[in-house]
Amino acid sequence: MVKLNKLDTMLFRMIKNSKGQFIAALVIIVVGISVYTSLSMTAVNMRNTVNSYYAENNFPNLFIEATIVPNQKIEKLKKIKGVQNVTGRVSLDVPLVTENLNERVNLRMITMNGEREELSQSTLIKGRMISDFGKEALLIQQFADARGIKVNDVIKVQIKGVQYSLDVVGIVENPEYIYLMENAQSIMPDQDDFGVCYVSEKFGQQAFGSSGSYNQVLVSYVNDVDEDTLIEDIKNELDQNGIKQTIKRKDQLSNSMIDEELNQLDSMSSSLPILFLLVAGFMLMMMLGRMVKKDRMKIGILQAMGYTSHQVLFHYIKYALIVGVIGGFLGSLIGMALAGGMTKMYLQFYHIPLLKIEFYYSYIALAMILSAIFCTVSGLIGSREVLKITPADAMRAEAPKIGKRILLEKFSLLWKNLSFSNKMIAKNIFRNKKRTIFILVGVILTYGMMLFTTSMPSVMDQMMNKHFVEFQKMDYNISFIYPIHESAMQDMTHLIDVDYMEGKIEYPFELTNGNKKQSVIIVGIDKDTSFYSFKEKNGTPIMVPQNGILLSENLAKALQVEKGDAVRIKSFLHGREDVYLRVKGIIKQALGMNAYMEIGAMGEQLLEKNIITGVYVNSKDEKINEKLLHASNVATVMSVADTLAVYEEYMELMALSMGFMVLFSGILGFCIVYNATIISVMERQMEFSSLRVLGFRKKEIFFMIVRENNIIMILGILIGIPIGKMFLEYSSSAFSTDLYTFDMSPTLMAGILAGVYTVGFILAAQLATYRKINQLDFLQALKNREA
Amino acid sequence: MKILSAETLSKSYEMGEIQVNALDDVSFSIEEGEFVVVLGPSGSGKSTLLNIIGGMDQPTSGKVFLYSEEVTSYDEKKLTEYRRNKIGFVFQFYNIMANLTAEENVELATEISEDPLDVLEMLTAVGLNERKDHFPAQMSGGEQQRVSIARAVAKNPAILLCDEPTGALDFNTGISILGLLKKVNREMKKTVIVITHNTDIAFMADRVIKMRSGKIISNEINENPMSVEEIKW
């Protein structure tokens, strides 16, 4: 058996005697390291999984949407230098016919040539692949699961006014729909109401009326190709085929959502643990500083016996090092276990049919090294006073601290009216600056994190509310399969009960400014539309201009344009010249990235006069979906109420992660206050002993400490409010993406809730110290002079 | 043979805002194997003297020699070596480590010394063999001081420096501790220097150095030291 040297024996007993504080510091390290390991490993596993899934299923590099691409064009595209493979397909959004006729379920029908596509291959989960003929379909798994559709079931779809029955022969997963979203405005997956279905090319082209042609082209490249040049070459080849949109892999909806999620995991895995390690480091510094001060005599004796200052210093640093190594190890283990669970959860959520979860042991080593370094440095800073202690000094009683008046004493009227115990509290707050600042910073951090967490629901609410209630005001957004003359609006009024209706154009274009490009949908609406309420960045309302264009804030940022600049609208339509339009305003838009024009001007300048691609409707008609089911040119009917209902469900999912955040923040606050209180009690044993001699009860002494902490806590919360707001503002820019813009202003309720949680955890920490305080023999402290 | 000598030692230091002249031109020498008592009231500079000859502090001026080696010229590293191998300290308040047992406290010292004595033999010598697994909180003051002596002697030092070793003890316990120190001096042939304000202890010394206000006022050989049993205070 390895025999410990006596300094180490002392060290382990020191840990045992201060186990509450040791555990408090350890917990913070464990939380920090487990967050680091779990998030990092999950992110790496997910990235590897997604990448290998993409590689195995030939996920394309480019997605092209066009009006019509003849079959022969595909062969021509394959010959372009740098192109590896090309697949053409027809894709059409059609309604699924369900028993509840008023339910609108959109199914994206995609054709596939042969048993297996060359690009964007599906993985068969159940059943078999479709044959070349017959009305057979493969359904994407998320949708099939959500609606309880099984292999051999029959589904009915309405294609251009004709109802078809399709045999579901297989359930698949596909790399294009890992994150199953209908479009960028959807914000979250809604697998109940949107699905993807694969049918044979023969059936699809026949049903869609697009025989011998496609409306989507998928392209993969060889390695090391200049993507932009290649895209230009492809566009030139498809110049006459009415390209609507070219989407690079990085911008593909599902891929960009996953990428965004993984980036957030990465950034959280690097920022949150550092915060926890910093707090733990500071805590260890305080603890060791206090220990060295208390052990002054012991340190002197050890030096008198012949131990070097560095041996003694290392004795204390080892305390921190042990916290770091154990914390790093436990944190990594817990992190690994969590990473396994989290990756599985992600894989299930995203429906990626793989894979093995790998444990990267390098992360454990890295986490342990990181935590050990943090703790060692903190230990060194905390116990550096050891080097200043000489044995002779240690033998002499320490010179008493020079007492100074505190700031509060200058306000004599206030000071005179304070009771003795309140005066002591005030003096302690002002004199123990380090401890006061430590608790203060702890409370500020805790409150800031709590505020961030409690603000999330209201931020999401605000975002949804801003977009679907304040910004857009329609009940239904109905899109047509093909653009038609605006007179079709009349026909709509015959089909459904309409309170109010406006025509719309929604059409994709590429906007450019210098070398900045962005493909977005330009929305054409009435000049005096009732369905949109545009506001400029400063909040001033703005109308749709007769000439010119309005850009959403994120679009203007992406293109680097200001109000008054001109942007080039590149038309994908054959024979159309590019158009330059003046930016008449930059508007706030919480969800999505769009540009807006007056509908007449848009038709005239960019498409054709007097056409519409759909309508916005306000209606109390509860059977809109049912009534439009058989309308041959209606592609999708989006109900704002349904979207909001999906969001409500999503918020329930969010509650779990919010619970974790509250717990983590609470642990931070709890440990800081617990440790600082114990340190304070230990430091002031003599002072409290004197109070005991004067007749103070233990409870009275405890409440003095509690009141001291509470004053700091209230101050911390007050300072935490603006700091939390700043944190939210920073986060709103960090979390905003091309798809959504957060405006994170905390509500009063979020502030109150954050305050309640903070106070709860901090009071719990103080209650935990009560037992410790109760156990202390203050009177013994007056007698003792042990090393 | 001279084991320790001091030449014109002076020491001043600051305590808070006060300048303290603790030693003022102090010179003396001690023979190997002597039992020396340094006597003086509180504030006479005796503890400062002990600190300097024990290598725990440096004088403002003057020199200290162990045999012929000048201790005051040592750097920090050599001073640590000096304390580790040549000096054993016994303090008034025992200052043994609260979270180590009696045996472990002695081992704490022997682990770092070059030529230590057997720990259990030392504990037996101080009469604590039965109490070796007890922690300080489980022992009386006298027992703790015995541990302290065992810890100091177990390093096998040239000189044992004792700062008011009976100051915190009752008379009977104090006498037994003095008896133990005498035993170490006579049987183990260790030079023992006891610093005290208790004039009665001086009767058992071979040499008595009296101090007042940082100066030596007398340095006398006691031709007929009393036995410990004869001392009373």
PDB file of C-alpha atoms in Angstrom, chain B residues 82-89 115 117 151-161 188-191:
ATOM      1  CA  TYR B  82      19.634  24.229   8.957  1.00  0.00           C
ATOM      2  CA  ARG B  83      16.202  24.180  10.586  1.00  0.00           C
ATOM      3  CA  ARG B  84      15.488  20.789   9.103  1.00  0.00           C
ATOM      4  CA  ASN B  85      18.614  19.018  10.373  1.00  0.00           C
ATOM      5  CA  LYS B  86      20.230  21.021  13.148  1.00  0.00           C
ATOM      6  CA  ILE B  87      17.411  22.563  15.181  1.00  0.00           C
ATOM      7  CA  GLY B  88      14.420  21.182  17.023  1.00  0.00           C
ATOM      8  CA  PHE B  89      11.729  23.577  18.225  1.00  0.00           C
ATOM      9  CA  ASP B 115      19.186  11.279  10.186  1.00  0.00           C
ATOM     10  CA  LEU B 117      15.475   8.762  15.263  1.00  0.00           C
ATOM     11  CA  ARG B 151       8.639  15.747  17.259  1.00  0.00           C
ATOM     12  CA  ALA B 152      11.570  18.108  17.869  1.00  0.00           C
ATOM     13  CA  VAL B 153      13.951  15.462  19.176  1.00  0.00           C
ATOM     14  CA  ALA B 154      13.051  12.804  16.588  1.00  0.00           C
ATOM     15  CA  LYS B 155      14.750  14.885  13.924  1.00  0.00           C
ATOM     16  CA  ASN B 156      17.976  14.242  15.844  1.00  0.00           C
ATOM     17  CA  PRO B 157      18.953  17.929  15.901  1.00  0.00           C
ATOM     18  CA  ALA B 158      22.134  19.450  17.325  1.00  0.00           C
ATOM     19  CA  ILE B 159      20.199  21.922  19.457  1.00  0.00           C
ATOM     20  CA  LEU B 160      16.727  21.831  20.999  1.00  0.00           C
ATOM     21  CA  LEU B 161      15.193  25.313  21.246  1.00  0.00           C
ATOM     22  CA  MET B 188      20.543  11.858  24.479  1.00  0.00           C
ATOM     23  CA  LYS B 189      23.336  14.393  24.774  1.00  0.00           C
ATOM     24  CA  LYS B 190      21.377  17.187  23.120  1.00  0.00           C
ATOM     25  CA  THR B 191      22.123  20.827  23.791  1.00  0.00           C
TER      26      THR B 191
END
